[in-house]
CSV table of C-alpha atoms in Angstrom, one decimal:
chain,number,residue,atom,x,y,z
H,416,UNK,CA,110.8,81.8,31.8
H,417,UNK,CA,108.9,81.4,28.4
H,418,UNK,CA,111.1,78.0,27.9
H,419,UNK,CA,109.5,77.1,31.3
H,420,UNK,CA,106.4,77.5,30.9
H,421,UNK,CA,106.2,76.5,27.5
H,422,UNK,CA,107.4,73.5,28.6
H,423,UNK,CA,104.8,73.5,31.6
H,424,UNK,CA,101.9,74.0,29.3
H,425,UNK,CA,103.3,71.0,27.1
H,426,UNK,CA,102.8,69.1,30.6
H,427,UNK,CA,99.7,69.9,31.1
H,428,UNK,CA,98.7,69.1,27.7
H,429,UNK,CA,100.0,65.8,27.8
H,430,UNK,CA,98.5,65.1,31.1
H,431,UNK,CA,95.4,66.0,30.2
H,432,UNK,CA,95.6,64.1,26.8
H,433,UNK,CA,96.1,60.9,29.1
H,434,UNK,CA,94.0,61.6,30.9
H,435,UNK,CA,91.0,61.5,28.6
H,436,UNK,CA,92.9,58.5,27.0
H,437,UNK,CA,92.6,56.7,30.1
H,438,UNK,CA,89.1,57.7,30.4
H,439,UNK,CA,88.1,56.3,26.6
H,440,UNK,CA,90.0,53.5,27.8
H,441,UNK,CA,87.9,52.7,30.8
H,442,UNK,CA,84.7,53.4,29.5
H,443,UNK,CA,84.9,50.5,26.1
H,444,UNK,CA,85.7,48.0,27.9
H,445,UNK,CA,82.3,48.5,30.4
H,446,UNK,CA,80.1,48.8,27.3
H,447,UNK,CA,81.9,45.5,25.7
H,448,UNK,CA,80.5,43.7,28.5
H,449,UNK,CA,77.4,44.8,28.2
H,450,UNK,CA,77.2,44.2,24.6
H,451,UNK,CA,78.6,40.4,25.2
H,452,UNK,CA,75.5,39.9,27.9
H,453,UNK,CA,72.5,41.1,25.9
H,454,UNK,CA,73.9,38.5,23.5
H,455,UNK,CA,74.5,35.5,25.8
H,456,UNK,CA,71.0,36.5,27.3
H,457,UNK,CA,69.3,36.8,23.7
H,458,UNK,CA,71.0,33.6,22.8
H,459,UNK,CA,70.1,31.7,25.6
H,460,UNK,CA,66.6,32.4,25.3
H,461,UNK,CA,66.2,31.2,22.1
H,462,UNK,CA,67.6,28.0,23.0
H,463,UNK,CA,65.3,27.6,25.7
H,464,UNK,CA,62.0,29.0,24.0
H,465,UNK,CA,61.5,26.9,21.0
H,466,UNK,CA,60.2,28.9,17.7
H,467,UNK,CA,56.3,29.0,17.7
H,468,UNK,CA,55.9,26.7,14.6
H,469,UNK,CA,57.1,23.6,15.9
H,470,UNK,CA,55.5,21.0,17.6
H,471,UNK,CA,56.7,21.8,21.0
H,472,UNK,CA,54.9,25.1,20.9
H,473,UNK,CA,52.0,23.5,19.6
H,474,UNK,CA,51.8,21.0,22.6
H,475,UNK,CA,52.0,23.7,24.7
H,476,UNK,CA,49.1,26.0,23.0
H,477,UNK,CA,46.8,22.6,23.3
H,478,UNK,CA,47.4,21.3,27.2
H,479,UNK,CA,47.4,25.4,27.5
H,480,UNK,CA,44.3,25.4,26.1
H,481,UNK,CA,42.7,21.7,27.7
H,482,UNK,CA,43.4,23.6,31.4
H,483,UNK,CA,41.1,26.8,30.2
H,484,UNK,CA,38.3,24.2,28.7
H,485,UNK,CA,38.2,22.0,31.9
H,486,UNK,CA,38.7,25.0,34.0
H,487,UNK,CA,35.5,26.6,32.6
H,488,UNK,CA,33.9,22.9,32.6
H,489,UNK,CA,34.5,22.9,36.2
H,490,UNK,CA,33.3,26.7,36.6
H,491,UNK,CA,29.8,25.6,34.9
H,492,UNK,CA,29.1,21.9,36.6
H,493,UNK,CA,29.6,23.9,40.0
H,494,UNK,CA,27.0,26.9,38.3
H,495,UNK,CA,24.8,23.6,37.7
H,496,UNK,CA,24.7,22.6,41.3
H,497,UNK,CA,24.0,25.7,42.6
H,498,UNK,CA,21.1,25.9,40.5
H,499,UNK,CA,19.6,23.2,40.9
H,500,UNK,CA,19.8,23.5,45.0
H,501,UNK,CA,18.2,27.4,44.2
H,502,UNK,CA,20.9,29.4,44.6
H,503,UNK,CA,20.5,31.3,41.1
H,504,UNK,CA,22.5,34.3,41.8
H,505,UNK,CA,25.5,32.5,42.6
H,506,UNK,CA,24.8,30.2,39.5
H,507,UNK,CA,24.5,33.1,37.0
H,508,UNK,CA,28.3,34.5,38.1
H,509,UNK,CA,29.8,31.1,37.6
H,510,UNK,CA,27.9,30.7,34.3
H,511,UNK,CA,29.5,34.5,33.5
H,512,UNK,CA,33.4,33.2,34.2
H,513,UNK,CA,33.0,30.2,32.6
H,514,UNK,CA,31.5,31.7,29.0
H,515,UNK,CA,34.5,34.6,29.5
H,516,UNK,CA,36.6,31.5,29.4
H,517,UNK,CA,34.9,29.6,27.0
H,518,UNK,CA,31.7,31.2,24.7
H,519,UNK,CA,30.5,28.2,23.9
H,520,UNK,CA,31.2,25.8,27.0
H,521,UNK,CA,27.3,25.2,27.3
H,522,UNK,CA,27.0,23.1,24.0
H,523,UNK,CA,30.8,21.5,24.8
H,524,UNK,CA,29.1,20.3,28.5
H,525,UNK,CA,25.8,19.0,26.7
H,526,UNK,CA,27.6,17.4,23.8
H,527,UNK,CA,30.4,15.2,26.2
H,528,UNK,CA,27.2,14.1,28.6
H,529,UNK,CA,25.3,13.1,25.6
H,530,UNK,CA,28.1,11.5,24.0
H,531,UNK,CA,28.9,9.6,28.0
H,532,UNK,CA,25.1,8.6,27.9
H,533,UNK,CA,25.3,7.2,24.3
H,534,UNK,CA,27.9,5.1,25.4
H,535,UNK,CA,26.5,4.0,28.4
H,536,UNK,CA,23.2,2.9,26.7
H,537,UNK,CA,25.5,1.1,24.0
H,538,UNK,CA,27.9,-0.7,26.8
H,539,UNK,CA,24.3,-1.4,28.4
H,540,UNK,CA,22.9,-3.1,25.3
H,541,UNK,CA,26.0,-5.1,24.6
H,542,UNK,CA,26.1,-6.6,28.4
H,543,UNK,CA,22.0,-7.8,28.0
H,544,UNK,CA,22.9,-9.0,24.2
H,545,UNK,CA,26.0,-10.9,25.7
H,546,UNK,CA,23.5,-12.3,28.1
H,547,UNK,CA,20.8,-13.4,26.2
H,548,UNK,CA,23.7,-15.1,23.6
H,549,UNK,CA,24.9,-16.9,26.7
H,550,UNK,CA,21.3,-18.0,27.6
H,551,UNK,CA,20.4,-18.8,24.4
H,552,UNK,CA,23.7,-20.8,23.4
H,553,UNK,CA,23.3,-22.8,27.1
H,554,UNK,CA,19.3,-24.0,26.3
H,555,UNK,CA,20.0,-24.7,22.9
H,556,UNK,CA,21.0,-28.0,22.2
H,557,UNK,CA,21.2,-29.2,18.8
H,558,UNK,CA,18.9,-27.0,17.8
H,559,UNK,CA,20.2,-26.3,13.8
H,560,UNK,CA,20.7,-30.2,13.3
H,561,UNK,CA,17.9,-31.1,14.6
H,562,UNK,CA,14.4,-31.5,12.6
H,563,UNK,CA,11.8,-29.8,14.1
H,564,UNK,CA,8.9,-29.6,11.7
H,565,UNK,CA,7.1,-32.9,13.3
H,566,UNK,CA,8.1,-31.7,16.9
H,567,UNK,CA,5.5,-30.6,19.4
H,568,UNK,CA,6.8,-26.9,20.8
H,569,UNK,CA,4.9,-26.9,23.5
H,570,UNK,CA,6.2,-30.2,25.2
H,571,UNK,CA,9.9,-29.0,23.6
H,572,UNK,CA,10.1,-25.9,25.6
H,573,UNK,CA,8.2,-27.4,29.0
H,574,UNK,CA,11.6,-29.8,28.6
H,575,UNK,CA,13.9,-26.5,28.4
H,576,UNK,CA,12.1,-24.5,30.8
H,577,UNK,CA,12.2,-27.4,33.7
H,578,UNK,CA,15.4,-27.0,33.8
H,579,UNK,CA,15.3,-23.3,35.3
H,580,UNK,CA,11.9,-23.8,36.6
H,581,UNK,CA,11.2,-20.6,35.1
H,582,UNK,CA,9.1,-19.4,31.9
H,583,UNK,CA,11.3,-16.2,31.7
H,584,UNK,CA,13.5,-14.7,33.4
H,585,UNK,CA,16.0,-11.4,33.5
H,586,UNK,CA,18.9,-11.2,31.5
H,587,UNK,CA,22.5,-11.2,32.3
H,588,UNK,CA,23.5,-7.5,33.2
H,589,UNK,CA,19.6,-6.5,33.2
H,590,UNK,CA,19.0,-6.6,37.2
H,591,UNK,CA,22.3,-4.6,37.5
H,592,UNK,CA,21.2,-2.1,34.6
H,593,UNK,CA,17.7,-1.5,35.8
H,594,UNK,CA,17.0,-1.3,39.4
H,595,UNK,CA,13.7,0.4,39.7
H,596,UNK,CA,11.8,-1.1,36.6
H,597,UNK,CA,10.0,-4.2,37.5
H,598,UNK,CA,10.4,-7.3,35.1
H,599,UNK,CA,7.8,-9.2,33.3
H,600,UNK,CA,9.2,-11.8,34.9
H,601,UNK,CA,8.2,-10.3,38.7
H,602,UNK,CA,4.7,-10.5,37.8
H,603,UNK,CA,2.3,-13.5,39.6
H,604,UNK,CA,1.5,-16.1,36.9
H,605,UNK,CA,-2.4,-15.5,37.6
H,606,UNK,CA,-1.7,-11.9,37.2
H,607,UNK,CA,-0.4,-12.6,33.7
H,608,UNK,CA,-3.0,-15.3,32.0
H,609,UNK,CA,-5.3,-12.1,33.5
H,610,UNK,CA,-3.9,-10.0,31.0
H,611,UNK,CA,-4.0,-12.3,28.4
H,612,UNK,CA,-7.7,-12.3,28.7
H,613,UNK,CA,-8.1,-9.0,28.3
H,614,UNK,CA,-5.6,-9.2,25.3
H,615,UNK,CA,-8.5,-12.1,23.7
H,616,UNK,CA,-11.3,-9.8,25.0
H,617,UNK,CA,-14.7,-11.1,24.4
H,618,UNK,CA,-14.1,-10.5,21.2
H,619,UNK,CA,-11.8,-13.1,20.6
H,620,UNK,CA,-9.1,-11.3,19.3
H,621,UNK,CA,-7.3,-14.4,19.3
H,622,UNK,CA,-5.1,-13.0,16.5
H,623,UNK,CA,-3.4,-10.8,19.1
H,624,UNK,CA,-2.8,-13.8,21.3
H,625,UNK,CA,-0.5,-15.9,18.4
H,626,UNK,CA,1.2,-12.5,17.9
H,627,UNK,CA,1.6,-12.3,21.9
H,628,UNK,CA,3.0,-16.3,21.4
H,629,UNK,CA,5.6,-15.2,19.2
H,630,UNK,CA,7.9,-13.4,21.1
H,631,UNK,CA,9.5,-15.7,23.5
H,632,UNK,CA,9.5,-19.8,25.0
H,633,UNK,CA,7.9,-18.1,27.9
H,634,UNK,CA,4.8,-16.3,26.4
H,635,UNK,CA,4.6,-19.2,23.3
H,636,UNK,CA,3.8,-21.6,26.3
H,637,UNK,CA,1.2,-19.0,28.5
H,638,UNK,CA,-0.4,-18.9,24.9
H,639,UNK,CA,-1.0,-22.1,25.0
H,640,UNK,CA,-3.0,-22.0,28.2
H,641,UNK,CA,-5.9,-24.5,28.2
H,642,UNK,CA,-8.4,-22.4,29.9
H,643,UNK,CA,-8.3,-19.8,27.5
H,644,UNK,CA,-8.8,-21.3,24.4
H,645,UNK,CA,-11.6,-23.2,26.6
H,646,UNK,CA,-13.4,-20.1,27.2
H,647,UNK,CA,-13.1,-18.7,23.6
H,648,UNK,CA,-14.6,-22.5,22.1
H,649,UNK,CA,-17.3,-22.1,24.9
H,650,UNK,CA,-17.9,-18.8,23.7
H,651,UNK,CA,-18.5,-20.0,20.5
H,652,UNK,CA,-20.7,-23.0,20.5
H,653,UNK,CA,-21.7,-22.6,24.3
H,654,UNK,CA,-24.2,-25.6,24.7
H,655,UNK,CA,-23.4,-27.0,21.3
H,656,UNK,CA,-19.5,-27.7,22.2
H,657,UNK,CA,-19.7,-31.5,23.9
H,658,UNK,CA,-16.6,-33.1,25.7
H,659,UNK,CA,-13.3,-32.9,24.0
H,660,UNK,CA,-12.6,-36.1,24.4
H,661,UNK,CA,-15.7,-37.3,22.4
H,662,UNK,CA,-14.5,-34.9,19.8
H,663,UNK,CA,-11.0,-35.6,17.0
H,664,UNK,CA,-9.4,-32.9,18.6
H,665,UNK,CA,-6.7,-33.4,21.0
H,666,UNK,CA,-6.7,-29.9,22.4
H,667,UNK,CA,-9.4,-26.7,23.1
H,668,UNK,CA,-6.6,-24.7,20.7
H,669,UNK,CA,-6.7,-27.6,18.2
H,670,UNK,CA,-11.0,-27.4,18.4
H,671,UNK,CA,-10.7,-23.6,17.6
H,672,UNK,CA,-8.5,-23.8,14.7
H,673,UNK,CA,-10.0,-26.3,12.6
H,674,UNK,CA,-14.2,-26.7,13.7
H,675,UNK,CA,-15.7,-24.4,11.2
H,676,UNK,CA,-17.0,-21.0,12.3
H,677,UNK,CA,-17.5,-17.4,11.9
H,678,UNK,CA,-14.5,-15.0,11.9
H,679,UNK,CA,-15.3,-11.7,14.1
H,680,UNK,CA,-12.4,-9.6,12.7
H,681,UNK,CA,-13.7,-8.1,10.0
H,682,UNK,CA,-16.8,-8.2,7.4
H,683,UNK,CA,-17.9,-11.1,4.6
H,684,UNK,CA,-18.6,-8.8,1.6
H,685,UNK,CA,-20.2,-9.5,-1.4
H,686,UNK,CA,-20.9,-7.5,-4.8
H,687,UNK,CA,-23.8,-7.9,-6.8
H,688,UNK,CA,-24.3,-6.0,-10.2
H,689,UNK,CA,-27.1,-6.5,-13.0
H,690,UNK,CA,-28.5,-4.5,-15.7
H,691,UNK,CA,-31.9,-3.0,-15.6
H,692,UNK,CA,-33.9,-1.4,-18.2
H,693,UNK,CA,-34.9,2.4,-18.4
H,694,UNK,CA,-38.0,4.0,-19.5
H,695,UNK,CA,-38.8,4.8,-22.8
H,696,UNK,CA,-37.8,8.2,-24.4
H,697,UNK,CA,-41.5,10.5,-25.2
H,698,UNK,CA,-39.2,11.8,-28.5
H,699,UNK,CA,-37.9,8.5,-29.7
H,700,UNK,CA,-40.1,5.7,-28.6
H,701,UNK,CA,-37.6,2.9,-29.7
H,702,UNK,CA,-35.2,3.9,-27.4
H,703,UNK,CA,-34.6,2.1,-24.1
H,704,UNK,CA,-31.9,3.3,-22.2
H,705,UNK,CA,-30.2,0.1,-19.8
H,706,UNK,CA,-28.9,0.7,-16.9
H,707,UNK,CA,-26.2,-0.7,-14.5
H,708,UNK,CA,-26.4,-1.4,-10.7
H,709,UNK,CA,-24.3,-2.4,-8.8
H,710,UNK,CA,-24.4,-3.0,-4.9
H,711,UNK,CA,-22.7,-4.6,-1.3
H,712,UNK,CA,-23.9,-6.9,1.3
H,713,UNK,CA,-21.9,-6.5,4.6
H,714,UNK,CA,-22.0,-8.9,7.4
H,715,UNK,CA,-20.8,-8.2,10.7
H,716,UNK,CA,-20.9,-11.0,13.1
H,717,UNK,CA,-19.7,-10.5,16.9
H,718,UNK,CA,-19.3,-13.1,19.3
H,719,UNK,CA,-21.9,-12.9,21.2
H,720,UNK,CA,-24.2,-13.8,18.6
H,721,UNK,CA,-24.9,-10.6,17.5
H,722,UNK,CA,-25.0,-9.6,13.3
H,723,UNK,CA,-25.1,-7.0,11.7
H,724,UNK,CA,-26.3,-6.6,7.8
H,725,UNK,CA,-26.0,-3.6,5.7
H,726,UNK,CA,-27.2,-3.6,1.8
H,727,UNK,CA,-26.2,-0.6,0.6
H,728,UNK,CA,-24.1,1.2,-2.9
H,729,UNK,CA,-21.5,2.7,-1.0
H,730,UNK,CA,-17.4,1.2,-1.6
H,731,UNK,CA,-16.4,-0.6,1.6
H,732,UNK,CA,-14.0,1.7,3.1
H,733,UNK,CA,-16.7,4.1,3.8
H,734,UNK,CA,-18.8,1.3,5.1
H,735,UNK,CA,-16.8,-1.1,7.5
H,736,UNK,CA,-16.6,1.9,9.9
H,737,UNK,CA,-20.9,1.9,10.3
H,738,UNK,CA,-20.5,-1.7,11.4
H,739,UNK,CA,-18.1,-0.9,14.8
H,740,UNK,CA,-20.6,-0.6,16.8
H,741,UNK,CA,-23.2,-3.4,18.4
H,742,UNK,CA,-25.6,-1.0,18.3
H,743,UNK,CA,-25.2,1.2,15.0
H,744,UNK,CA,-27.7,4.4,15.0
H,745,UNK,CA,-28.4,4.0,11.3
H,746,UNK,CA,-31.9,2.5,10.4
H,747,UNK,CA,-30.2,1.1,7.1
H,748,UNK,CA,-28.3,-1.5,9.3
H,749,UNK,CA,-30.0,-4.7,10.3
H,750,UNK,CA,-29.3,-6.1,13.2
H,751,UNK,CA,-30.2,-9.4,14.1
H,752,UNK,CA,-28.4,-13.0,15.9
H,753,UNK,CA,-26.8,-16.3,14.3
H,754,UNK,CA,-26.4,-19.7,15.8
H,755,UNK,CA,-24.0,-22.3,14.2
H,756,UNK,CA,-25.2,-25.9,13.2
H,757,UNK,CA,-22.3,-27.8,12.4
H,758,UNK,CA,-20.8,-25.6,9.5
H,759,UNK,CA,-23.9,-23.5,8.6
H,760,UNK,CA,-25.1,-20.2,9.8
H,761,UNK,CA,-28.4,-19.6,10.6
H,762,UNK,CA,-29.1,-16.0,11.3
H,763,UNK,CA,-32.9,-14.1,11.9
H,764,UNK,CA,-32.7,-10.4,10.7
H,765,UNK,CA,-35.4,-8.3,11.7
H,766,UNK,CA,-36.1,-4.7,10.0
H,767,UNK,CA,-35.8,-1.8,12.6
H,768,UNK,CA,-39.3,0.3,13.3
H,769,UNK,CA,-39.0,3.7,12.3
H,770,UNK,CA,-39.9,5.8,15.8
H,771,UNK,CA,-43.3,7.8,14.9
H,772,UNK,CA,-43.2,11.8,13.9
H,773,UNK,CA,-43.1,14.2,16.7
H,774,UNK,CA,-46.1,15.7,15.6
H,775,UNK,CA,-47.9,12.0,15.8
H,776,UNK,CA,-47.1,11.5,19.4
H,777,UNK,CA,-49.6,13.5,21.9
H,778,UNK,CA,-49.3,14.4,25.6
H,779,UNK,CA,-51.2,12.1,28.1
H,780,UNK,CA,-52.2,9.7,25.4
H,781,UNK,CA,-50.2,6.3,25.5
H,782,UNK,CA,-47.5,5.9,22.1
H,783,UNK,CA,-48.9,3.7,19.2
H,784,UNK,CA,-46.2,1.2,17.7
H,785,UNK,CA,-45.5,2.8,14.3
H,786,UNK,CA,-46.3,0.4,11.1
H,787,UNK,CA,-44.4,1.7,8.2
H,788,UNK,CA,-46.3,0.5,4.8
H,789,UNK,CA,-44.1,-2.7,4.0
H,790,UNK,CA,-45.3,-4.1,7.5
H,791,UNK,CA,-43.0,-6.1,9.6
H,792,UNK,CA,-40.1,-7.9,8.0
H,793,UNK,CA,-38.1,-10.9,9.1
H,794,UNK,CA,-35.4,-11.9,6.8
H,795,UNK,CA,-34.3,-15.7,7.8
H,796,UNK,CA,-31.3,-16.9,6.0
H,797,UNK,CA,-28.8,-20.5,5.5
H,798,UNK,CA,-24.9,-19.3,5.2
H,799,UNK,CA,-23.2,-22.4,4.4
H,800,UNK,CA,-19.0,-21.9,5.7
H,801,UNK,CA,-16.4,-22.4,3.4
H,802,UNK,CA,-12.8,-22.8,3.6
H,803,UNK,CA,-10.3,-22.0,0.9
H,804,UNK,CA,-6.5,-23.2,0.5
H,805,UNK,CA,-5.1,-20.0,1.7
H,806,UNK,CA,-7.6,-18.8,4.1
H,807,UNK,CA,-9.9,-21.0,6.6
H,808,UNK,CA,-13.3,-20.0,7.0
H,809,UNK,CA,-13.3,-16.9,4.7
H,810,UNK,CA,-16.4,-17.4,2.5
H,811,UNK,CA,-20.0,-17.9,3.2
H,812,UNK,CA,-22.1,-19.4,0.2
H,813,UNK,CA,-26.2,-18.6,0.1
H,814,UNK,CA,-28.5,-21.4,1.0
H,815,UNK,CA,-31.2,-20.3,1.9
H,816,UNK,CA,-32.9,-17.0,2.3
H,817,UNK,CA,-37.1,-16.1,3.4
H,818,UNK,CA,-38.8,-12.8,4.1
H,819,UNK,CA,-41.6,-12.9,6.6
H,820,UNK,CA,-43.7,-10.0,6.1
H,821,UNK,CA,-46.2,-9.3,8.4
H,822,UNK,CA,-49.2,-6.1,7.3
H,823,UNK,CA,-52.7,-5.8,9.0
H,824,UNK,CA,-52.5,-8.6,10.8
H,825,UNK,CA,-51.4,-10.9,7.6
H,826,UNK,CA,-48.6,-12.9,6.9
H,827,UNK,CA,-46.5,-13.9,3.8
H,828,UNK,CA,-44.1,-15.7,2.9
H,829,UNK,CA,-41.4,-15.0,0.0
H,830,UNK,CA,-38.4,-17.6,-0.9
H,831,UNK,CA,-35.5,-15.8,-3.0
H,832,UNK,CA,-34.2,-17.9,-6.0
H,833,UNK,CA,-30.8,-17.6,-4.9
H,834,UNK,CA,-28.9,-17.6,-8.3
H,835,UNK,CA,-25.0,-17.1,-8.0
H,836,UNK,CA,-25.5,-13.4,-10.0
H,837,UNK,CA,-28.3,-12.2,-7.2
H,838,UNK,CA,-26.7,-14.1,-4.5
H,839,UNK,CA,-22.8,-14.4,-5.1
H,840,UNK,CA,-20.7,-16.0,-2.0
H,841,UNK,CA,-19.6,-13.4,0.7
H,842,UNK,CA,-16.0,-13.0,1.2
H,843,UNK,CA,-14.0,-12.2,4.4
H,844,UNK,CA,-12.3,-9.0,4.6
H,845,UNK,CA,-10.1,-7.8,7.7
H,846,UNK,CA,-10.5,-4.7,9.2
H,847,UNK,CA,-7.9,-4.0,11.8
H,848,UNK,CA,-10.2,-1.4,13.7
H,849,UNK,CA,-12.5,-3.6,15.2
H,850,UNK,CA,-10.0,-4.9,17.7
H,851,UNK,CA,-7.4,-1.8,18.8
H,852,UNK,CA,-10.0,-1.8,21.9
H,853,UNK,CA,-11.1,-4.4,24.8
H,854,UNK,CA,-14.3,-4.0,26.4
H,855,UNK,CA,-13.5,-6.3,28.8
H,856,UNK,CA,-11.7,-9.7,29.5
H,857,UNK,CA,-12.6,-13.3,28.3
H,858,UNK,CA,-15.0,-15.1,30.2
């Protein structure tokens, strides 16, 4: 019995010990497979996902990147519409979604339109640049071998302009550029010698004109307009200007540029300076103290006929701005007219009456003319025109120069000795004020 179930026991024992073999053996080989997966899977992954240094990665961080700019773009250009049609509410939440995306999309928006409008305006400039070379190299003909000093403009570019049978005109790309903005060119031609009148002015800011004549063919020939540069000589000479036939000048323009007159864009200055002798001293009666003076003549002429004279100590920039006006409020500026003889100026200056004290003038009783104590002066003077090499009718040299004086009911008569240290020449001086206004057009 104890053999048997010794031996039994030994059975079970060895059943049981394969038993749990059997179930170690089953379980390895599960986990094995397991094991070999997770490192296929691993593997396989890191073939397919590159390693985030390399370019690949890089690529995809950028176009990764481009989507969530141009998504947030989009987000703010549809934030902009509703704006602007007043829907501000809606506006401010795509505005919120598209700085979540991108803080700064605002500036990235302004600075690409900016940049898109640059380049417009320079693609813009290049087309009318193209077109003008193309214009330019078409009417041209000859131009750089050809001599031109002896050549009349004027007929040259009536030749070129026939052709077109226009003065100016748009250039290529221009019409296409600019739809709404009229042209020069659009403007009647009566319309535009109009405004060149008012650009002369009565005045005869004919300086302005020549700058005008500068810029193109077109405006060098409306420039050149006979009428005008009629009107300017008649406004000069009026009865005194004859036939221009009868005259050496071929032309009104060629009259006003070489017959002597007065220029009206600007003063003739002069300086005058001489010594004069003091008192003498009560403690030392030997001394005798000298003393230097020194002054300016102005002269402001206008067109009309109109002058102006001011004698005065005071530098000229402090002065030229007194003579503006036709009509000055100072009593130190004479005001007077001129004529023109040929290539003198004769010009009648009378001294302004001083308007009586308040305490002179009465109620009910009619105003007595005021007689200061000098009496009445006339000043008549002989300004003789002179031209230099550099500058045409920029001095005027003394001739002649009388006081009338008239006191209790006398008159007298006093000729100046008109030495070159009392009387030097006056010289021309611009002033560029006097003509940054027009009163109103030539006529």
């Amino acid at each position: 019995m104890d053999s048997t179930s010794s031996d039994a026991g030994k059975e079970d024992d060895d059943d049981s010990s394969s038993s749990s073999s059997s179930g170690s053996e089953a379980t390895t080989p599960k986990r094995s497979e397991l094991d070999d997966f997770r490192a296929k899977w691993q593997e396989e992954l890191k073939r397919e996902q590159p390693a985030a240094n390399t370019p690949a990665a890089a690529v995809g961080s950028t176009v990764e990147k481009d989507s969530i700019e141009h998504q947030a773009r989009t987000l703010f250009q549809q934030g902009s519409d509703l704006e602007r049609s007043g829907k501000v509410f809606e506006a401010m939440r795509l505005y919120r979604r598209a700085t979540q995306l991108v803080p700064d999309i605002e500036f990235r928006v302004y600075d690409k339109k900016h940049m898109k409008q640059q380049e417009d305006e320079h693609v813009a400039n290049a087309r009318i640049v193209e077109g003008l070379m193309e214009r330019m190299m078409e009417a041209n003909i000859d131009e750089d071998e050809e001599n031109l000093e002896n050549v009349d403009l004027a007929l040259r570019f009536q030749t070129l302009m026939s052709r077109s049978g226009k003065l100016f005109e748009r250039a290529s790309g221009d019409r296409k550029l600019i739809v709404t903005a009229a042209h020069f060119s659009d403007l009647p031609m009566e319309l535009i010698l109009y405004i060149l009148r008012w650009v002369v002015s009565n005045d005869l800011d004919l300086k302005s004109l020549e700058r005008f004549a500068s810029v193109c063919r077109g405006f060098y020939l409306l420039a050149r307009d006979p009428e005008i540069w009629r009107h300017a000589c008649m406004r000069i000479w009026g009865v005194n200007l004859g036939v221009l036939k009868g005259t050496p000048f071929s032309s009104w323009r060629e009259m006003y540029i070489n017959r002597p007159r007065i220029l009206f864009h600007g003063c003739y200055i002069s300086r005058t300076s001489y010594l004069r002798s003091g008192e003498n001293s009560f403690q030392d009666q030997f001394y005798r103290p000298i003393q230097l003076v020194e002054y300016y003549r102005y002269f402001r002429f206008f067109a009309d006929g109109k002058v102006l004279m001011l004698t005065t100590a005071d530098e000229p920039q402090q002065c030229v701005v007194k003579l503006k006006s036709r009509s000055p409020a100072q009593n130190e500026i004479l005001r007077g007219h001129y004529r023109l003889h040929d290539d003198v100026v004769i010009v009648v200056i009378q001294r302004n009456r001083p308007s009586a004290p308040a305490q002179m003038q009465r109620p009910g009783r009619k105003v007595r003319d005021f007689e200061p104590e000098y009496g009445q002066q006339t000043f008549l003077m002989e300004l003789q025109i002179v031209s230099t090499a550099k500058r045409p009718f920029s001095q005027l040299h003394w001739k002649q120069y009388t006081m009338v004086q008239q006191r209790n009911s006398q008159e007298k008569t006093t000729q100046f000795d008109l030495t070159t240290t009392k009387y030097p020449p006056l010289y021309f001086s611009r002033v560029k004020s006097y003509h940054q206004e027009s009163e109103g057009p030539l006529k």
